[in-house]
Tab-separated table of N, CA and C in Angstrom:
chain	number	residue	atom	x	y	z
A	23	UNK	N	0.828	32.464	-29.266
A	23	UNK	CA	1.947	31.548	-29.318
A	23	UNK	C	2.162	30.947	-27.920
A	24	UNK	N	2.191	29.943	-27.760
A	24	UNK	CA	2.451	29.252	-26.587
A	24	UNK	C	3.873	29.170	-26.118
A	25	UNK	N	4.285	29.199	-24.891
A	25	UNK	CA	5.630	29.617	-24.459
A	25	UNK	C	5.845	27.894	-24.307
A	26	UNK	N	7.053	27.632	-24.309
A	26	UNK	CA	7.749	26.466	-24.517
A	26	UNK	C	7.850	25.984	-22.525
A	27	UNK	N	7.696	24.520	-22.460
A	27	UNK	CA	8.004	24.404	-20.634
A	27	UNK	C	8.950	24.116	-20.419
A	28	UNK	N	9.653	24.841	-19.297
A	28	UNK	CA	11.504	24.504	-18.911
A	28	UNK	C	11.316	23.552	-17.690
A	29	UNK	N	12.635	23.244	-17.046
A	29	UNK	CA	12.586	22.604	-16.242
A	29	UNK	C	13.072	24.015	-15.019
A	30	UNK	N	12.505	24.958	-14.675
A	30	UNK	CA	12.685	26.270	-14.080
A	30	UNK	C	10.797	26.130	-14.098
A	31	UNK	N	9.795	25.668	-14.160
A	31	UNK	CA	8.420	26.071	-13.902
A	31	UNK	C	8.159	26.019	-12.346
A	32	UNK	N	7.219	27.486	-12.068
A	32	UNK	CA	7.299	28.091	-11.297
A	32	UNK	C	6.289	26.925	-10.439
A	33	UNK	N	6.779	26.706	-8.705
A	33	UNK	CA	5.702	26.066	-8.084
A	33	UNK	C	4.423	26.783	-7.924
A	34	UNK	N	3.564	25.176	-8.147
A	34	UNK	CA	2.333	25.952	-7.927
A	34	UNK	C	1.772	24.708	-6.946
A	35	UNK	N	0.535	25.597	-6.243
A	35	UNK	CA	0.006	24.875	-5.098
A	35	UNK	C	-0.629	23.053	-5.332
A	36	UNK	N	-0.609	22.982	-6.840
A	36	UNK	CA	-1.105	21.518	-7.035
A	36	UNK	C	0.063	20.999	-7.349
A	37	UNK	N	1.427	21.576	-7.852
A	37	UNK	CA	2.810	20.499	-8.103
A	37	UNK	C	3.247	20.615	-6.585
A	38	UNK	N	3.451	21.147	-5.463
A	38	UNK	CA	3.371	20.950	-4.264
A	38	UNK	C	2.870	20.004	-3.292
A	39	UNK	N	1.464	19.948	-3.898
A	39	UNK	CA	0.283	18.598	-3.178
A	39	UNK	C	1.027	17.512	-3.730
A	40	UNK	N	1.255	17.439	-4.868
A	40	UNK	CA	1.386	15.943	-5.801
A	40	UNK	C	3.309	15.515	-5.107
A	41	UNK	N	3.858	16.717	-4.745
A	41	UNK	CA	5.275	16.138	-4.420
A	41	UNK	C	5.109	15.839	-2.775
A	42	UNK	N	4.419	16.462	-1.971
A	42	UNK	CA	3.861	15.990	-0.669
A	42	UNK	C	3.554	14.932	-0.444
A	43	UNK	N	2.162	14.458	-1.187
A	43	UNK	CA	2.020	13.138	-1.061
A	43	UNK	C	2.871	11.828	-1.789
A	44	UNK	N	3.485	12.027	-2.772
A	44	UNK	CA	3.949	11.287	-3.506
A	44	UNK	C	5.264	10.904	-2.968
A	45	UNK	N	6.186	11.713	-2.271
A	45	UNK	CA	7.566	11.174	-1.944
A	45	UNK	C	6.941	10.379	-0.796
A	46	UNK	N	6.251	10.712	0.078
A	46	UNK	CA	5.748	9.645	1.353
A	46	UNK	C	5.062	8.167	1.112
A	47	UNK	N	4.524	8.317	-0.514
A	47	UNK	CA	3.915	7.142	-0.178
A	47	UNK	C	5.093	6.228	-1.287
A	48	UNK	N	5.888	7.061	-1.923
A	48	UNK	CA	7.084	5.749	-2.667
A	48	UNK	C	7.915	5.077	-1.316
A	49	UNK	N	8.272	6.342	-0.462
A	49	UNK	CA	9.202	5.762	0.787
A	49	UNK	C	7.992	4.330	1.478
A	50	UNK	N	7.132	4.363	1.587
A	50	UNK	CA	6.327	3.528	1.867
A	50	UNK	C	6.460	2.613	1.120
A	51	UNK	N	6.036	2.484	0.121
A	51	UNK	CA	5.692	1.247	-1.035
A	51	UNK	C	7.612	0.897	-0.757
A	52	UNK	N	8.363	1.681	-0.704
A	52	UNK	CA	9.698	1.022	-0.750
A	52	UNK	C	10.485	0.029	0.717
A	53	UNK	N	10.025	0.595	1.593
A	53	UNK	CA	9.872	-0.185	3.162
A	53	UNK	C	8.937	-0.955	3.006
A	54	UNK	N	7.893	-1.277	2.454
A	54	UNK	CA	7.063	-2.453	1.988
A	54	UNK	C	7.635	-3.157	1.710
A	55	UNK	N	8.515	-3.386	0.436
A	55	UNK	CA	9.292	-4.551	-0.549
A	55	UNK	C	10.297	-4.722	0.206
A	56	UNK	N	10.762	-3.555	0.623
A	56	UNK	CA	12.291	-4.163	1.436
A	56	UNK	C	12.070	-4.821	2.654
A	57	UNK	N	10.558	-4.963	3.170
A	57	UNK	CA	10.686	-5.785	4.507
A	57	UNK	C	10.070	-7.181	4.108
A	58	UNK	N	9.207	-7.106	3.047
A	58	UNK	CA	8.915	-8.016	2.439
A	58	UNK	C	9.656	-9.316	1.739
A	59	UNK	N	10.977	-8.361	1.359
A	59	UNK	CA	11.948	-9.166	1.146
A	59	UNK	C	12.857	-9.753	1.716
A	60	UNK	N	12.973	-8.920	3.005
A	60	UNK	CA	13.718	-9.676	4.150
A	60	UNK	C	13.163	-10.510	5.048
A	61	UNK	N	11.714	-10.602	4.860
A	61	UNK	CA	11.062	-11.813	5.103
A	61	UNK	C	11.359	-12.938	4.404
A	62	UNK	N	10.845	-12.932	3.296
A	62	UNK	CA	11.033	-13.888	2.461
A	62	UNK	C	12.286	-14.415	2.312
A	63	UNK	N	13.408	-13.924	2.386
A	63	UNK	CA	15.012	-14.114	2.694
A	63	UNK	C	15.160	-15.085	3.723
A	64	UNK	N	14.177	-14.803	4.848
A	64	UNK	CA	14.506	-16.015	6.089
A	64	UNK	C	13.955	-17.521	6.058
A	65	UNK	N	13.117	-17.455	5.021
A	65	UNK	CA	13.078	-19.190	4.557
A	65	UNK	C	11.875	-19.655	5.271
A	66	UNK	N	11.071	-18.938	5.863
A	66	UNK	CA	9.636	-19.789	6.457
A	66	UNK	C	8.731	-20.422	5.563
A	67	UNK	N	7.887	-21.348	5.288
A	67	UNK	CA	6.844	-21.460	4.686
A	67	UNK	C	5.833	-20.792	5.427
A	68	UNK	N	4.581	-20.668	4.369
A	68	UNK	CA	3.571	-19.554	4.776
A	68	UNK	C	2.804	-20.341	6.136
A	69	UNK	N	3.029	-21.455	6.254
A	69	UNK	CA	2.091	-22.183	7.352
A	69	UNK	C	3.339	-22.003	8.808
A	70	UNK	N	4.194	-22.263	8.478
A	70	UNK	CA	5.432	-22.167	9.635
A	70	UNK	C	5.248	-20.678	10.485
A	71	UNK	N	4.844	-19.650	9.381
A	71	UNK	CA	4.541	-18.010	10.297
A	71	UNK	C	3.423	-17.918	11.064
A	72	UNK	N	2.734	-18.586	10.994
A	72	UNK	CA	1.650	-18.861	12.197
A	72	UNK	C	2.103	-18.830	13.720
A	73	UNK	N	2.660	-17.662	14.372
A	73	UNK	CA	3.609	-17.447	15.351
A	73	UNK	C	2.425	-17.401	16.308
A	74	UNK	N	1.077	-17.073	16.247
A	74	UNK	CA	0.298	-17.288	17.674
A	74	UNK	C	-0.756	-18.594	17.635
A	75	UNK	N	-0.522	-19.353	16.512
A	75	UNK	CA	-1.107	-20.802	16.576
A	75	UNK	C	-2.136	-20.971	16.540
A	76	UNK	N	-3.084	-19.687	15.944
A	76	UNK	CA	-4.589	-19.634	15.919
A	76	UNK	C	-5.072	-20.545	14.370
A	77	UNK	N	-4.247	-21.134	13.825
A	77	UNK	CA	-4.209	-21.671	12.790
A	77	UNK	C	-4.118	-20.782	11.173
A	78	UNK	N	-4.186	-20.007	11.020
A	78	UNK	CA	-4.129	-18.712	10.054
A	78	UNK	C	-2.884	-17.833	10.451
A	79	UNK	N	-2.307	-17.734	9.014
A	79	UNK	CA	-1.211	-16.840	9.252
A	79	UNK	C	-1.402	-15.510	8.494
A	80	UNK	N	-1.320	-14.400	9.232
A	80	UNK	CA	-2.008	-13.012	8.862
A	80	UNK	C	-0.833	-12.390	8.139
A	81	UNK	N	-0.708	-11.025	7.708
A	81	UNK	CA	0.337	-10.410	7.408
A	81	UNK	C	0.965	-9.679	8.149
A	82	UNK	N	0.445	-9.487	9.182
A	82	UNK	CA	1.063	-9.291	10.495
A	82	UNK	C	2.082	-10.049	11.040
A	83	UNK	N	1.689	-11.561	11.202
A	83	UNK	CA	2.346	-12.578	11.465
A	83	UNK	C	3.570	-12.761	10.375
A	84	UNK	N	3.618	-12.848	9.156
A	84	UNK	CA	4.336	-12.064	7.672
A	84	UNK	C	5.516	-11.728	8.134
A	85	UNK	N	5.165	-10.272	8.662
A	85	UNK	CA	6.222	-8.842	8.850
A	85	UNK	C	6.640	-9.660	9.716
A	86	UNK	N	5.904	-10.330	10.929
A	86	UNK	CA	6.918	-10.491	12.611
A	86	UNK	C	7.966	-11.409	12.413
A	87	UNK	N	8.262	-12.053	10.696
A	87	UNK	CA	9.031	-13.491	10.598
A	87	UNK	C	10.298	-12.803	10.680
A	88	UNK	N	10.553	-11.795	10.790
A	88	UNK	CA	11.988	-11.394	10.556
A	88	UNK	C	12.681	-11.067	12.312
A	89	UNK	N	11.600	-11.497	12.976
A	89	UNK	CA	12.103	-10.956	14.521
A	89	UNK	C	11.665	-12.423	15.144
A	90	UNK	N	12.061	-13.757	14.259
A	90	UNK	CA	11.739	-14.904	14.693
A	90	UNK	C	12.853	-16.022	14.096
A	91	UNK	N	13.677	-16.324	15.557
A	91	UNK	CA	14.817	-17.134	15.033
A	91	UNK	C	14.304	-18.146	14.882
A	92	UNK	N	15.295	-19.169	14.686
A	92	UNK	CA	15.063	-20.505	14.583
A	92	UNK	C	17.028	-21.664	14.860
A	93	UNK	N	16.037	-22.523	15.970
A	93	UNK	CA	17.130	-23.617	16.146
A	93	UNK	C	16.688	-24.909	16.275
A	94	UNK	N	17.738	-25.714	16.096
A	94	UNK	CA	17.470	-27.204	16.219
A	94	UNK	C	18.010	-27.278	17.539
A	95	UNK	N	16.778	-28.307	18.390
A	95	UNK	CA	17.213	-28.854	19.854
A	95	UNK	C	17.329	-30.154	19.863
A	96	UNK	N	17.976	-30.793	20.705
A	96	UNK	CA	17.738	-32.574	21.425
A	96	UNK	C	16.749	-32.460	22.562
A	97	UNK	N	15.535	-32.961	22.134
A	97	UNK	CA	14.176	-32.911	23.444
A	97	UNK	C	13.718	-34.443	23.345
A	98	UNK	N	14.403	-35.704	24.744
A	98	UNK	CA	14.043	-36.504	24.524
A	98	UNK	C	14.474	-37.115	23.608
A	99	UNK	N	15.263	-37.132	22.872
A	99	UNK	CA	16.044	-38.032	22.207
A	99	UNK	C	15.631	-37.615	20.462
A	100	UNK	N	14.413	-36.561	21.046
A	100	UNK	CA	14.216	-36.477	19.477
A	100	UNK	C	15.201	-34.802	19.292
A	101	UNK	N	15.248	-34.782	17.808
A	101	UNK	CA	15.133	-33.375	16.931
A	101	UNK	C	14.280	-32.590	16.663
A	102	UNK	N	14.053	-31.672	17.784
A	102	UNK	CA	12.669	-30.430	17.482
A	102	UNK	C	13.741	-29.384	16.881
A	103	UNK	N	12.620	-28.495	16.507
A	103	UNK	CA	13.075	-26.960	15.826
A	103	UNK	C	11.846	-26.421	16.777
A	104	UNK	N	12.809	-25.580	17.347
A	104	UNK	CA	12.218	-24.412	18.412
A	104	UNK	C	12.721	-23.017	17.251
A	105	UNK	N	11.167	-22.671	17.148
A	105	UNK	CA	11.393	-21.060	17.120
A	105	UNK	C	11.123	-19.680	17.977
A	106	UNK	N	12.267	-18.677	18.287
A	106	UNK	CA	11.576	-18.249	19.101
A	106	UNK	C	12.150	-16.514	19.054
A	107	UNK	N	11.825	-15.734	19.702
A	107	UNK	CA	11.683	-14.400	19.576
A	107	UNK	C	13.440	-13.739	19.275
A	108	UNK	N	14.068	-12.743	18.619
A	108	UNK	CA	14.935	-12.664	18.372
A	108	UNK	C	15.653	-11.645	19.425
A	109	UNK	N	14.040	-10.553	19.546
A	109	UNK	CA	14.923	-9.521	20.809
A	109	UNK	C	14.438	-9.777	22.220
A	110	UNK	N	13.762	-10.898	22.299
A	110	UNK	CA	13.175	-10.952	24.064
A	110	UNK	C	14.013	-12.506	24.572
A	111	UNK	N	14.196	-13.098	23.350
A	111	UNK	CA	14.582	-14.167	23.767
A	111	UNK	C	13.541	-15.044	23.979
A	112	UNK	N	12.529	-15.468	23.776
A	112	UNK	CA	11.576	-16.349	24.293
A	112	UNK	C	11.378	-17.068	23.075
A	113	UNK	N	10.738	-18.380	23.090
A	113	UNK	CA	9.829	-18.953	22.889
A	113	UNK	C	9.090	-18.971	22.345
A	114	UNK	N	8.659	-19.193	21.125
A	114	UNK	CA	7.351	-18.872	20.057
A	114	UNK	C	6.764	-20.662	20.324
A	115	UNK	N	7.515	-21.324	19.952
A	115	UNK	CA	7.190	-22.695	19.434
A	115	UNK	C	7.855	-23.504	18.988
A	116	UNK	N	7.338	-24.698	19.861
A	116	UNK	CA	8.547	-25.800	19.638
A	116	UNK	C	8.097	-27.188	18.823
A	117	UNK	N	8.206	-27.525	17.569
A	117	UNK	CA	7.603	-28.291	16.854
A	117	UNK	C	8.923	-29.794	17.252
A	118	UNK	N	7.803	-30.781	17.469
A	118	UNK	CA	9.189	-31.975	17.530
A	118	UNK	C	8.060	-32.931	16.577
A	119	UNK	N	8.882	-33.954	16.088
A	119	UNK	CA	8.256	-35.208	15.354
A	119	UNK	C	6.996	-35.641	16.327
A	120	UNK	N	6.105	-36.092	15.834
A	120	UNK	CA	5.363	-37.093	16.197
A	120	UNK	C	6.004	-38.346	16.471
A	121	UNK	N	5.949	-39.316	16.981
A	121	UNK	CA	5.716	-40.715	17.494
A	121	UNK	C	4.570	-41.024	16.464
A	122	UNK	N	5.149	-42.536	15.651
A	122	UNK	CA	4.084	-43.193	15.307
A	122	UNK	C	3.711	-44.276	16.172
C-alpha cells in the first residue's frame, strides 16, 4: 500500500538542490523584468540607446538607459536634446537639428 504525500515530506538532498538553485535564479529572472521595465518606462527608442556611438546598441547599452537623463538646450539658436549621465553628471550626447 502506498503511503499518501503530506505537505510535512522529509528533506532530501535533491528537494534541497532544486530549492538552492531555483529561488536564485526566479530572484534573477525577476530583477531582469523589473529593470527591463524601468527601461522601457524612460521612453528611448532602440537607436537613441546607442550611448557610446559605435553605431549598434547592445544590451548593455539597454540596462545603462536608466542612468541616462535627458534635456532640451538652446545651442546657437537651435533646440538640441543633450543626453547625459544621471550620477556623474556628464555628457553622453548632444544631438541638435541639422541645417539644410
Amino acid at each position: 500500500m502506498a503511503r499518501e504525500k503530506t505537505l510535512y515530506e522529509p528533506v532530501t538532498i535533491w528537494r534541497m538542490l532544486a530549492w538552492v538553485l531555483a529561488v536564485p535564479a526566479a530572484v534573477l529572472i525577476l530583477v531582469f523584468f523589473w529593470r527591463a521595465v524601468a527601461v522601457w518606462r524612460m521612453g528611448y527608442e532602440w537607436n537613441q540607446m546607442d550611448w557610446n556611438g559605435d553605431g549598434h546598441t547592445t544590451v548593455a547599452e539597454f540596462f545603462q538607459s536608466t542612468d541616462v537623463g535627458v534635456r532640451v538646450l538652446q545651442v546657437g539658436g537651435a533646440s538640441c536634446v543633450e543626453y547625459f549621465d544621471l550620477k556623474h553628471h556628464r555628457r553622453i550626447r548632444l544631438s541638435c537639428p541639422q541645417p539644410n
